[in-house]
Short mmCIF file of C-alpha atoms and ligand atoms in Angstrom, two decimals:
data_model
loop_
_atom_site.label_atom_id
_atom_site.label_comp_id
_atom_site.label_asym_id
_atom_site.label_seq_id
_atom_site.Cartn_x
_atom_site.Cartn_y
_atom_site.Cartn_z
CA UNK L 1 -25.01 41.59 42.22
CA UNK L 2 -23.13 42.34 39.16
CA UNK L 3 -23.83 45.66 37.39
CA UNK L 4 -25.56 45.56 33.78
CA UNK L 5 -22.59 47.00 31.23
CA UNK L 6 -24.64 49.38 28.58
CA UNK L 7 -23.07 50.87 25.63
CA UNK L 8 -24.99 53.79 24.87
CA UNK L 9 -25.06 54.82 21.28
CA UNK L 10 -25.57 58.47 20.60
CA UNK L 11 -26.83 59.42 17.10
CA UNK L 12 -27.48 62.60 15.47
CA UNK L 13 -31.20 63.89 16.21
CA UNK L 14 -32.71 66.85 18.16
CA UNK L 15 -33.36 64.48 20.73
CA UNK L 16 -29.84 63.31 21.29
CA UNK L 17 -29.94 66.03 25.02
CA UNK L 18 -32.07 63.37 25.78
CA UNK L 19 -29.45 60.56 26.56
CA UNK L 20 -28.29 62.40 29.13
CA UNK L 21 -31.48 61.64 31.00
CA UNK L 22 -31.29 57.90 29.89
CA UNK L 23 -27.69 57.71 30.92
CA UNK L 24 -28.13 59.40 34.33
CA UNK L 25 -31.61 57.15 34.78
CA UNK L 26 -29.62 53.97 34.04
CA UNK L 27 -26.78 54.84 36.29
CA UNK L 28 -29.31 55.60 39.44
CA UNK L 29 -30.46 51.91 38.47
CA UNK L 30 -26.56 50.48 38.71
CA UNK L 31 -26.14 49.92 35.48
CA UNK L 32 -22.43 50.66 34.24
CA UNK L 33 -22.78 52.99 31.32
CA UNK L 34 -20.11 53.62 28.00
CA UNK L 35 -21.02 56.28 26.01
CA UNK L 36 -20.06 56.41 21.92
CA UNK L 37 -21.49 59.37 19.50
CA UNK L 38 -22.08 59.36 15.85
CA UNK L 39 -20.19 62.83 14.52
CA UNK L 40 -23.44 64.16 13.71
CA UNK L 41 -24.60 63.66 17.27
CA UNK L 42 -21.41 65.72 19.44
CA UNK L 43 -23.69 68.42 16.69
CA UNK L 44 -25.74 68.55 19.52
CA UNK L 45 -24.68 67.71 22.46
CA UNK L 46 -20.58 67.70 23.41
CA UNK L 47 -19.18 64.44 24.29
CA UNK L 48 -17.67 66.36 27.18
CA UNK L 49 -21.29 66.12 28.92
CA UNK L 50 -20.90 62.29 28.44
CA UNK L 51 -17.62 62.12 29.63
CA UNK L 52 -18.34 63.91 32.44
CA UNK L 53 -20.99 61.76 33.86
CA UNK L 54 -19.19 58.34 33.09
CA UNK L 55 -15.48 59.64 33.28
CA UNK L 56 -15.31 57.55 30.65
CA UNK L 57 -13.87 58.55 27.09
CA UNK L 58 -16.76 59.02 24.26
CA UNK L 59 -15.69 57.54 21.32
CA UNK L 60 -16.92 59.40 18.31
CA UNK L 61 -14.41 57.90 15.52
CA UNK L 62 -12.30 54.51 16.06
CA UNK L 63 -9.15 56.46 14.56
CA UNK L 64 -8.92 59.37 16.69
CA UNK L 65 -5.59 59.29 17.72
CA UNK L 66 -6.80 60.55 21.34
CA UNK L 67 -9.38 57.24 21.70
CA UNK L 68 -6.90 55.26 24.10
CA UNK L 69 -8.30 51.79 22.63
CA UNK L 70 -6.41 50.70 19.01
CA UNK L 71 -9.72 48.31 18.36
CA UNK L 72 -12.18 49.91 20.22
CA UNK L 73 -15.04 48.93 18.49
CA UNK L 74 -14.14 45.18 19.14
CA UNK L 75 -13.71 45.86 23.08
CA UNK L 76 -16.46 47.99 23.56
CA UNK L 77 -19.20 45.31 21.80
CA UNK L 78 -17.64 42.51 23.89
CA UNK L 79 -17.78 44.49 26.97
CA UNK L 80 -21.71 45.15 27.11
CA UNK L 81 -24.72 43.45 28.15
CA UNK L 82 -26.77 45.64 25.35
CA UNK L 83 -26.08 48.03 23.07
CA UNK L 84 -29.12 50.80 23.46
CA UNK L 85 -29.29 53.54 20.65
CA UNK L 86 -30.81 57.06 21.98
CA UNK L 87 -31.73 58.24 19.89
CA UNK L 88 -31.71 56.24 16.80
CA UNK L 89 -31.84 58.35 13.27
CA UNK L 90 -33.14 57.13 10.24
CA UNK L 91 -29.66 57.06 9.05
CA UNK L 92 -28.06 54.58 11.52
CA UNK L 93 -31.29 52.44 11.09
CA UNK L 94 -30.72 52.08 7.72
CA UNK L 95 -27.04 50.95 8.34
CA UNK L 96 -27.24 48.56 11.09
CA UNK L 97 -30.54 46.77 8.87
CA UNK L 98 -27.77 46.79 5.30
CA UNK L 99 -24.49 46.04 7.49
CA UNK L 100 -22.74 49.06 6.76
CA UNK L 101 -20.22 49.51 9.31
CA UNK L 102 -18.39 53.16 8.39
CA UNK L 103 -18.40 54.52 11.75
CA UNK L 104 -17.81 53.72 15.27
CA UNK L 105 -21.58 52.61 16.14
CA UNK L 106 -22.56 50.93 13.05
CA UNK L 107 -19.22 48.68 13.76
CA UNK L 108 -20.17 47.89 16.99
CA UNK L 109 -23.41 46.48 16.01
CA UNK L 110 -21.62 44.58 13.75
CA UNK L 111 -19.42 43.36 16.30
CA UNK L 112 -21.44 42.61 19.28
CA UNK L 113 -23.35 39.75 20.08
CA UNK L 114 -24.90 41.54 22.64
CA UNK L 115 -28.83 42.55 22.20
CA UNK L 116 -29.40 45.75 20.33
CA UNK L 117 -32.23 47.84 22.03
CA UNK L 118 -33.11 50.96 19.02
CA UNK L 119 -35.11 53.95 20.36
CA UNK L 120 -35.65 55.79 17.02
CA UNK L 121 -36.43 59.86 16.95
CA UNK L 122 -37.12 61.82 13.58
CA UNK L 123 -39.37 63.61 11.23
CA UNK L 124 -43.01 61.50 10.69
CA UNK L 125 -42.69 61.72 7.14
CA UNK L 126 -38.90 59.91 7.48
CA UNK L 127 -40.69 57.66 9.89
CA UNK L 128 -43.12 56.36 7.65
CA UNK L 129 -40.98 56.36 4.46
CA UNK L 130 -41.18 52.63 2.73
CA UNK L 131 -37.47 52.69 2.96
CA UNK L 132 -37.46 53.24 6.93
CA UNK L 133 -40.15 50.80 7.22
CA UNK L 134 -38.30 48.09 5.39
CA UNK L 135 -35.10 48.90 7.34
CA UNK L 136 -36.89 48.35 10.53
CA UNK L 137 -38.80 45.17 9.38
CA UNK L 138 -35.75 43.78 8.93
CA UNK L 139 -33.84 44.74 11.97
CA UNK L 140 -37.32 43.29 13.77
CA UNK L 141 -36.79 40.29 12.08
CA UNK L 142 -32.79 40.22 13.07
CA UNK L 143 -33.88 39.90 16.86
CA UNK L 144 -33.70 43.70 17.42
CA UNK L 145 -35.47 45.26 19.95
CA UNK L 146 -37.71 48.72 18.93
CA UNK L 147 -39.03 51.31 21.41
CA UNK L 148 -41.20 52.75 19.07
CA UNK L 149 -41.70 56.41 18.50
CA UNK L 150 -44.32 58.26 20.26
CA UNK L 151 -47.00 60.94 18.33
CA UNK L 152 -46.60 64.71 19.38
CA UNK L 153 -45.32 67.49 18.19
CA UNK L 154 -41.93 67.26 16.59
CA UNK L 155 -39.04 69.38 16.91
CA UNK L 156 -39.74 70.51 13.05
CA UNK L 157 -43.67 71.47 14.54
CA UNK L 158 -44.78 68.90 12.27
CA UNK L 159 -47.52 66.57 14.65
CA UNK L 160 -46.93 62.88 13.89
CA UNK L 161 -45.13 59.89 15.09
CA UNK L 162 -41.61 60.23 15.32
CA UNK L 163 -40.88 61.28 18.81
CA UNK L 164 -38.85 60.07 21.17
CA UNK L 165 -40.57 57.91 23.88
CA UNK L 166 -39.98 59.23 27.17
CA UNK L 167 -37.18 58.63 28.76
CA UNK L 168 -38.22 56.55 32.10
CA UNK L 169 -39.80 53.89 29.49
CA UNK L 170 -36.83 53.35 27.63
CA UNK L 171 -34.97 52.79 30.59
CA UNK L 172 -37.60 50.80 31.86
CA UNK L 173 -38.00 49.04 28.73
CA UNK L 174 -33.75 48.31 28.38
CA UNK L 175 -34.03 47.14 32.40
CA UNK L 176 -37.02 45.31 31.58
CA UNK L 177 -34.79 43.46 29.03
CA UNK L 178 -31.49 42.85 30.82
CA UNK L 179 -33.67 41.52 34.42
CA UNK L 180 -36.14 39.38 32.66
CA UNK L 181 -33.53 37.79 30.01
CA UNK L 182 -36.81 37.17 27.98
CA UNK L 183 -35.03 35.68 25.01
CA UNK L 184 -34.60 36.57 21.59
CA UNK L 185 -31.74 34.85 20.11
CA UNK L 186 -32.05 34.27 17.07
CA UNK L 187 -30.22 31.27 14.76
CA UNK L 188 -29.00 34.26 12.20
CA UNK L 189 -26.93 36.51 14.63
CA UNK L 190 -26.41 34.50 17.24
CA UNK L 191 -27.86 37.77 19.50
CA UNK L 192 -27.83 36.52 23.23
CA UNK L 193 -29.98 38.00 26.11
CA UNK L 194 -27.48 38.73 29.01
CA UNK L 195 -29.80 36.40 31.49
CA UNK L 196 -29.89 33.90 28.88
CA UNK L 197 -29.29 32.01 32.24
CA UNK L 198 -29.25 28.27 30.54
CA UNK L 199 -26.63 27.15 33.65
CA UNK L 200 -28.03 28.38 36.44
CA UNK L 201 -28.28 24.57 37.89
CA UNK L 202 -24.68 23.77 37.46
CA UNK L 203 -21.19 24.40 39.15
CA UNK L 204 -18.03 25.00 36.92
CA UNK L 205 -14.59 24.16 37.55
CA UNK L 206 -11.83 25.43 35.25
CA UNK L 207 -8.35 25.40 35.31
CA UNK L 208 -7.15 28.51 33.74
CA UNK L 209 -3.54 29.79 32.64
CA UNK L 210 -0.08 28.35 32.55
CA UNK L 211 1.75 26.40 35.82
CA UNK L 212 5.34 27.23 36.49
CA UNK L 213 7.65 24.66 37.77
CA UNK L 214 11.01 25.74 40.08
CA UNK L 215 14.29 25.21 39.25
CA UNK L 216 15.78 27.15 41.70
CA UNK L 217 14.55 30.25 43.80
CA UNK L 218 15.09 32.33 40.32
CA UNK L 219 13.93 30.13 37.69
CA UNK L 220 11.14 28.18 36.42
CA UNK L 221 9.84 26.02 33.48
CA UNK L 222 6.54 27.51 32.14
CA UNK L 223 4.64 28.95 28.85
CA UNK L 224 3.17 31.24 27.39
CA UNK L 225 -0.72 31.01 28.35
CA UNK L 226 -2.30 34.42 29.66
CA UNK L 227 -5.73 32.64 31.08
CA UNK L 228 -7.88 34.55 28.39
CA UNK L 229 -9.54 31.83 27.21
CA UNK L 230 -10.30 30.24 30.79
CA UNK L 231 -11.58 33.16 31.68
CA UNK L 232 -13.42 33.73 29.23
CA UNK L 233 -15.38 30.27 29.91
CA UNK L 234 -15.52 31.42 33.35
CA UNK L 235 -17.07 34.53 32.67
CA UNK L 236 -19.28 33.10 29.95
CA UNK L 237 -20.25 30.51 32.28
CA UNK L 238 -21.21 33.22 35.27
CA UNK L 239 -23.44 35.63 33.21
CA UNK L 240 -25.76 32.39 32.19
CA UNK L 241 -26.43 32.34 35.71
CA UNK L 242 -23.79 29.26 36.57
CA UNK L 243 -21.59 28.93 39.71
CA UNK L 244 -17.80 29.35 39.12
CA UNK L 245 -14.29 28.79 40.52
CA UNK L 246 -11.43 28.82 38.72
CA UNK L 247 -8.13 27.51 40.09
CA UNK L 248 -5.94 29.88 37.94
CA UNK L 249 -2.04 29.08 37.67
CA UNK L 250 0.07 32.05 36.07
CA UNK L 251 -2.44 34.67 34.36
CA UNK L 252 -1.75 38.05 32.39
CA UNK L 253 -5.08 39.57 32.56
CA UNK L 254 -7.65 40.08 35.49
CA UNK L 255 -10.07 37.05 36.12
CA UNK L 256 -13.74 38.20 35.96
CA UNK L 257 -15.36 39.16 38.70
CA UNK L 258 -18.20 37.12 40.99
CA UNK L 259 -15.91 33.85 40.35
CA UNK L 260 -14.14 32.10 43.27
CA UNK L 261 -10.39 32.21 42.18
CA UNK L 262 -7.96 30.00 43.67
CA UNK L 263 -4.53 29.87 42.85
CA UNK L 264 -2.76 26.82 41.99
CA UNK L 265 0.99 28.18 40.31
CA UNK L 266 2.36 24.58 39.75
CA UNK L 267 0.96 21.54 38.32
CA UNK L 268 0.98 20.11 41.88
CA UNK L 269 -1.00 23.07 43.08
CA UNK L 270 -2.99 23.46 40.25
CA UNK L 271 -3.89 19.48 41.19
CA UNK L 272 -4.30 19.59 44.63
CA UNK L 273 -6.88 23.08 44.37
CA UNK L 274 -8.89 21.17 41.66
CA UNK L 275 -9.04 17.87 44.07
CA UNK L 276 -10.29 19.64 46.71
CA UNK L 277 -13.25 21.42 44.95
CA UNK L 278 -14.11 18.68 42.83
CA UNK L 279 -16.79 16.97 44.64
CA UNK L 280 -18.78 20.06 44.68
CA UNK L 281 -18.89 21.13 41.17
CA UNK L 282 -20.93 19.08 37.71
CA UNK L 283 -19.07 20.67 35.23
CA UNK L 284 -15.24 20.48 34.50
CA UNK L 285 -13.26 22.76 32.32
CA UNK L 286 -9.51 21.95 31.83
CA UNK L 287 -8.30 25.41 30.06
CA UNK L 288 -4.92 25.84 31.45
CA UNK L 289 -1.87 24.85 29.93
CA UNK L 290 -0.58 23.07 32.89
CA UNK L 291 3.36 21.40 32.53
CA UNK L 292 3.83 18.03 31.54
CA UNK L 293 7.26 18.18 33.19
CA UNK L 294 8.81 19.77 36.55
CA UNK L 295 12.08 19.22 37.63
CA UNK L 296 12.40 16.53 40.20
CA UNK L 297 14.04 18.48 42.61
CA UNK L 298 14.04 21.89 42.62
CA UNK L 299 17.40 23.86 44.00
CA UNK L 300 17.24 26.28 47.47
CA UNK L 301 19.40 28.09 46.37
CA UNK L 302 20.52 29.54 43.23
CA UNK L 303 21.97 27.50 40.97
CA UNK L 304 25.22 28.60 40.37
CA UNK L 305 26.95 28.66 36.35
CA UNK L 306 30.51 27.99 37.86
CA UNK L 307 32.44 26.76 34.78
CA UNK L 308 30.10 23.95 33.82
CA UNK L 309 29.08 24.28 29.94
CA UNK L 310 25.92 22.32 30.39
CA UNK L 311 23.62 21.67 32.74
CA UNK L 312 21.13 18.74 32.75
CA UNK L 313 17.77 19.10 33.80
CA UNK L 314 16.00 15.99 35.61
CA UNK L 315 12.13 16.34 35.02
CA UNK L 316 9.64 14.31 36.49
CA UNK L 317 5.86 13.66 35.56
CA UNK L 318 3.66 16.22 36.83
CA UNK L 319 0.18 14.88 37.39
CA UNK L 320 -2.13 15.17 34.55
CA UNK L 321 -5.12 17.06 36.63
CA UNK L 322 -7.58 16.44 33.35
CA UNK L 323 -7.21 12.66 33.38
CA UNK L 324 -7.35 12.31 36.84
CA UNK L 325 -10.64 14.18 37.49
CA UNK L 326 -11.89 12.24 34.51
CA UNK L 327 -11.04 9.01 36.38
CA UNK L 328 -12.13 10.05 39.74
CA UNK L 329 -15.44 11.37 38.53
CA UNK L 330 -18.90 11.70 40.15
CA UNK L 331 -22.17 10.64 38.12
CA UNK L 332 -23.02 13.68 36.31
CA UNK L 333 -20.01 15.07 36.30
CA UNK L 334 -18.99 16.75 32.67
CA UNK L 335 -15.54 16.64 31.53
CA UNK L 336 -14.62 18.93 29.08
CA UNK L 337 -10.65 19.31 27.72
CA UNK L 338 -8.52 21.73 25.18
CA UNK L 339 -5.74 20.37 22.93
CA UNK L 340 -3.35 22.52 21.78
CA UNK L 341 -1.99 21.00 18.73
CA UNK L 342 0.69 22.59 15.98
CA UNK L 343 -0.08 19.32 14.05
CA UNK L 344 -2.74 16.40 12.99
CA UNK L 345 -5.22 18.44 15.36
CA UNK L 346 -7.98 17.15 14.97
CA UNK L 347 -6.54 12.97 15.51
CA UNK L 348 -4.22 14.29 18.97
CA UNK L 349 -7.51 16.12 20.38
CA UNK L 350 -9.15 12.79 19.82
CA UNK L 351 -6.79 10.39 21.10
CA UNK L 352 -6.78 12.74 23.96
CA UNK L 353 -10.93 12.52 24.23
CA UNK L 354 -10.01 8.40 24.68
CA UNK L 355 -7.11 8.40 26.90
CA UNK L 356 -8.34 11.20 29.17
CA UNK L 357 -12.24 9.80 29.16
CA UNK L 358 -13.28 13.19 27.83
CA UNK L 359 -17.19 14.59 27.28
CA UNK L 360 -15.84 17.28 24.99
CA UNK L 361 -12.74 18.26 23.93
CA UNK L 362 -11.69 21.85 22.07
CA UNK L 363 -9.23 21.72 19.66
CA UNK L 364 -7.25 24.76 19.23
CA UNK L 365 -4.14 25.01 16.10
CA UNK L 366 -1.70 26.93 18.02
CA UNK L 367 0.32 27.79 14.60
CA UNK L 368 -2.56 30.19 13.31
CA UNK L 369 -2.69 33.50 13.19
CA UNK L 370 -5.03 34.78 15.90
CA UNK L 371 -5.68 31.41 17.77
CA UNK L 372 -4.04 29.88 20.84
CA UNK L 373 -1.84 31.82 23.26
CA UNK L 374 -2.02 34.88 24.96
CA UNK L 375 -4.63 36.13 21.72
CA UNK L 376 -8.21 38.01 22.44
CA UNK L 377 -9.40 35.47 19.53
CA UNK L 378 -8.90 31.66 19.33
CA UNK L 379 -9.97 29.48 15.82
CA UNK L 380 -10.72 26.02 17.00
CA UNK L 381 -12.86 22.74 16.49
CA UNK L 382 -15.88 21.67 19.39
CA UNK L 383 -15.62 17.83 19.29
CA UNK L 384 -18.13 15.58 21.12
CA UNK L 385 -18.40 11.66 20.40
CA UNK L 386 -20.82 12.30 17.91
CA UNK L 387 -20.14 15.69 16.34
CA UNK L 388 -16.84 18.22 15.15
CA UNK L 389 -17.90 21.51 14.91
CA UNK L 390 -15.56 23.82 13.16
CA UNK L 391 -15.55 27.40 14.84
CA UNK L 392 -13.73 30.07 12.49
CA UNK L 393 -12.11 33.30 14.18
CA UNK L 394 -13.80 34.45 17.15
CA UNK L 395 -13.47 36.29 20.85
CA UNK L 396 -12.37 33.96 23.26
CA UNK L 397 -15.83 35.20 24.82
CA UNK L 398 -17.91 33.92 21.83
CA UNK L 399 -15.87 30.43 21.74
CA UNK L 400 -16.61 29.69 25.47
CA UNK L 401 -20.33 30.33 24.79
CA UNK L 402 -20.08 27.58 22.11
CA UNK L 403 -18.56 25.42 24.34
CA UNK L 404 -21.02 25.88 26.66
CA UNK L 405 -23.86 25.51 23.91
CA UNK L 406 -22.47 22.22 23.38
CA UNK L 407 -22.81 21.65 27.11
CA UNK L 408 -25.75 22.45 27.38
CA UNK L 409 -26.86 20.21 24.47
CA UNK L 410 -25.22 17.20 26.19
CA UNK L 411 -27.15 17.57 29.21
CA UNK L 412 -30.76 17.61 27.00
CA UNK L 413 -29.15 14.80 25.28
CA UNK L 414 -28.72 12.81 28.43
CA UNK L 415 -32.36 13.87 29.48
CA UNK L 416 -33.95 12.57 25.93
CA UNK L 417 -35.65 9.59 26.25
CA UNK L 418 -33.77 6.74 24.58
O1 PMT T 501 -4.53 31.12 28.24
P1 PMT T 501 -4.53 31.62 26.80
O2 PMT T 501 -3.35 32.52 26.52
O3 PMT T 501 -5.85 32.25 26.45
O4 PMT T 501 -4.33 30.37 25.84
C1 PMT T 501 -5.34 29.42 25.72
C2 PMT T 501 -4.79 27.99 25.61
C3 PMT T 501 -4.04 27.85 24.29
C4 PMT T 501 -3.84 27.70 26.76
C5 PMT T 501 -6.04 27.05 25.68
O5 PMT T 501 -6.89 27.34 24.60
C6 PMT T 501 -5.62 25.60 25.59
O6 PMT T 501 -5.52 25.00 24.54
N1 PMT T 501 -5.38 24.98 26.79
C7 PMT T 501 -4.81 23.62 26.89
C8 PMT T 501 -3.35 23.69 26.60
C9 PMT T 501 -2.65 22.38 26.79
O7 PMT T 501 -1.81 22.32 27.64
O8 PMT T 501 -3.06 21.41 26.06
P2 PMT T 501 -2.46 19.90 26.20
O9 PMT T 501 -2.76 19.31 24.88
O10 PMT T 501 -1.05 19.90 26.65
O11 PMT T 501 -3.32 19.26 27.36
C10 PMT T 501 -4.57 18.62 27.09
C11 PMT T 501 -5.51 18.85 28.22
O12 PMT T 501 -5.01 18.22 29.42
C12 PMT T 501 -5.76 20.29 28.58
O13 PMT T 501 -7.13 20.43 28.89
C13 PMT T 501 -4.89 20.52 29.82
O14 PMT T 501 -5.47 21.53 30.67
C14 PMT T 501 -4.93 19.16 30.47
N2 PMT T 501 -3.72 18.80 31.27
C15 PMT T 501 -2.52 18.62 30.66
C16 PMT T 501 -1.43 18.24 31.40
C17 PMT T 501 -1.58 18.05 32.79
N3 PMT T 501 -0.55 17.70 33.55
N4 PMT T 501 -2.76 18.24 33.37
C18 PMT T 501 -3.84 18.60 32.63
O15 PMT T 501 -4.94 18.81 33.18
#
């Protein structure tokens, strides 16, 4: 089973020795633990403790130049099933409710679509100031999740509310969340529950990265495509509870894990590994920027320059593995395709939504800034028969769970009574 991801969020309170025991509980329960600190917290406790116990760097201030991550705070949101503060000050509360994002924690929350679990710790008379209150009214109201303070004696020997719940029921609590998936999403921040597990009756295919087509034993025809974005639907796919295989050409970056990869380098491959798994699968997802041409015979040997001044490639038609499975398919079968487009994006995407018999097709503008190849982000347009949805700059992970929204809202479309 695949290990929960927790970021751990350390802030600057009495309590903050207190993580340990939350970090070393959620560890004994599998969970895969990161660790950042608010520079009031390492006050404390040293991040050294942290780093320890996770071998993991702690990440106390984005611009350290010792924090091996340039963007860290972008990485570590998208890398977490929930982001747990322990424990939570009256100062961070206050910054996550009024989006002030001026350290390393208060950026992640900003970041992260992940849920936010807040187990507050301070003073009773902080606790029950109007401003706190509001602060964590409106944080309640933004889908965040509060284990509330417990009454005792505080660490100022003041007796109130305002103490740290103990430990084993925050973890519980934070387990509680990430097993059930009870969901709290909410239309405002988009906040997901890991186990949001929408797909758990369906079986994706997607074709994922770039093919490469021989010329000879040394060189090929390919592009630039890193499989980020198939990936990314893979992995989206997976963690709301789907099936996946990916037949994954030429890839930069690791494919998830608890997906079936097979590889498939050339369009012919990449063809023949989709064919085969087709009939099993209901959903299709053609992410890979497969070659339109190969060359129709490719050397044995290395082609030699001699004195020749050109050389003419003959290239053939590779198949087109979208259209086909489009043509070929099974009742209930969903076909969903990309464009990349430098031009008229929106009209190619469509034209190729006709010719290819496409459900859904995503239309990414390879010419801007952050979207298309071999980028963490993509900018892009969700089209359906019916509806264009424009989708500004985003992960690649928070795209392919808008494509799979609008999945999902195809299948309760084709359930709706007419
Ligand atoms: O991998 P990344 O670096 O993250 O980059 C992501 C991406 C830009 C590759 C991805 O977002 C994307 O747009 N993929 C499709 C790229 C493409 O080749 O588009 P196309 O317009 O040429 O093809 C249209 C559709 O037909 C695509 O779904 C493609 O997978 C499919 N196709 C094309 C040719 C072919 N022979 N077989 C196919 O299945």
């Amino acid at each position: 089973m695949r290990k929960f991801r927790i970021g751990l969020g350390v802030t600057g309170g009495i309590a903050a020795y207190k993580a340990v025991e939350v970090l070393r509980l959620l560890q004994k329960s599998a969970c895969e633990v990161s660790v950042a600190m608010t520079r009031h917290a390492t006050e404390f406790i040293q991040p050294l403790t942290f780093r320890a116990l996770t071998d993991k760097h702690v990440i106390v201030d984005d611009y350290d130049p010792a924090n091996p991550d340039p963007i860290a705070h972008i990485n570590f949101s998208q890398s977490i099933d929930l982001l747990l503060i322990v424990p939570a000050t009256a100062n961070i509360i206050g910054k996550f409710a009024n989006g002030v994002a001026d350290d390393f924690i208060s950026s992640t929350y900003l970041a992260t679509t992940a849920p936010v679990m807040i187990a507050p710790a301070m003073n009773v008379t902080m606790w029950e100031q109007p401003a706190t209150r509001r602060n964590v009214a409106q944080l309640k109201a933004d889908g965040v999740r509060f284990v509330e303070p417990i009454s005792g004696e505080l660490a100022c020997k003041t007796v109130g509310t305002g103490k740290l719940e103990d430990v084993e029921n925050i973890v519980a609590q934070a387990l509680g969340l990430l097993r059930n998936g009870e969901s709290f999403e909410d239309p405002h921040t988009a906040r997901r529950t890991p186990n949001s597990i929408d797909l758990r009756d369906e079986r994706f295919l997607i074709t994922v990265g770039g093919t490469r087509e021989a010329i000879d034993p040394v060189r090929f025809i390919s592009n630039h495509s890193s499989g980020k974005m198939g990936f990314a639907v893979a992995e989206a796919a997976r963690d709301r509870g789907a099936d996946v295989t990916v037949v994954a050409g030429v890839t930069t970056v690791e494919p998830p894990e608890n997906v079936k990869v097979i590889r498939g380098v050339s369009a012919q491959e990449m063809f023949d590994g989709v064919m085969k798994e087709l009939p099993n699968v209901t959903v299709f997802v053609g992410a890979a920027a497969v070659a339109d041409y190969a060359p129709v015979n490719a050397a044995n040997a290395k082609i030699k320059k001699d004195d020749r001044d050109e050389l003419t490639l003959q290239l053939k038609k590779t198949p087109d593995i979208l259209a086909n499975v489009s043509k070929n398919r099974h009742q209930g079968l969903l076909v969903v395709g990309f464009a990349a487009e430098t031009n008229d994006v929106i009209g190619y995407a469509r034209s190729k939504m006709e010719k290819k018999g496409l459900d859904i097709v995503v239309a990414n503008d390879i010419t801007k800034v952050g979207a298309g190849f071999n980028t963490d982000t993509n900018i892009a347009t969700i089209i359906t028969r019916e509806n264009e949805s424009e989708q500004p700059l985003m992960s690649k992970r928070e795209l392919a769970d808008r494509i799979l929204d609008a999945v999902i809202e195809m299948r309760k479309a084709a359930q709706a009574p007419a």
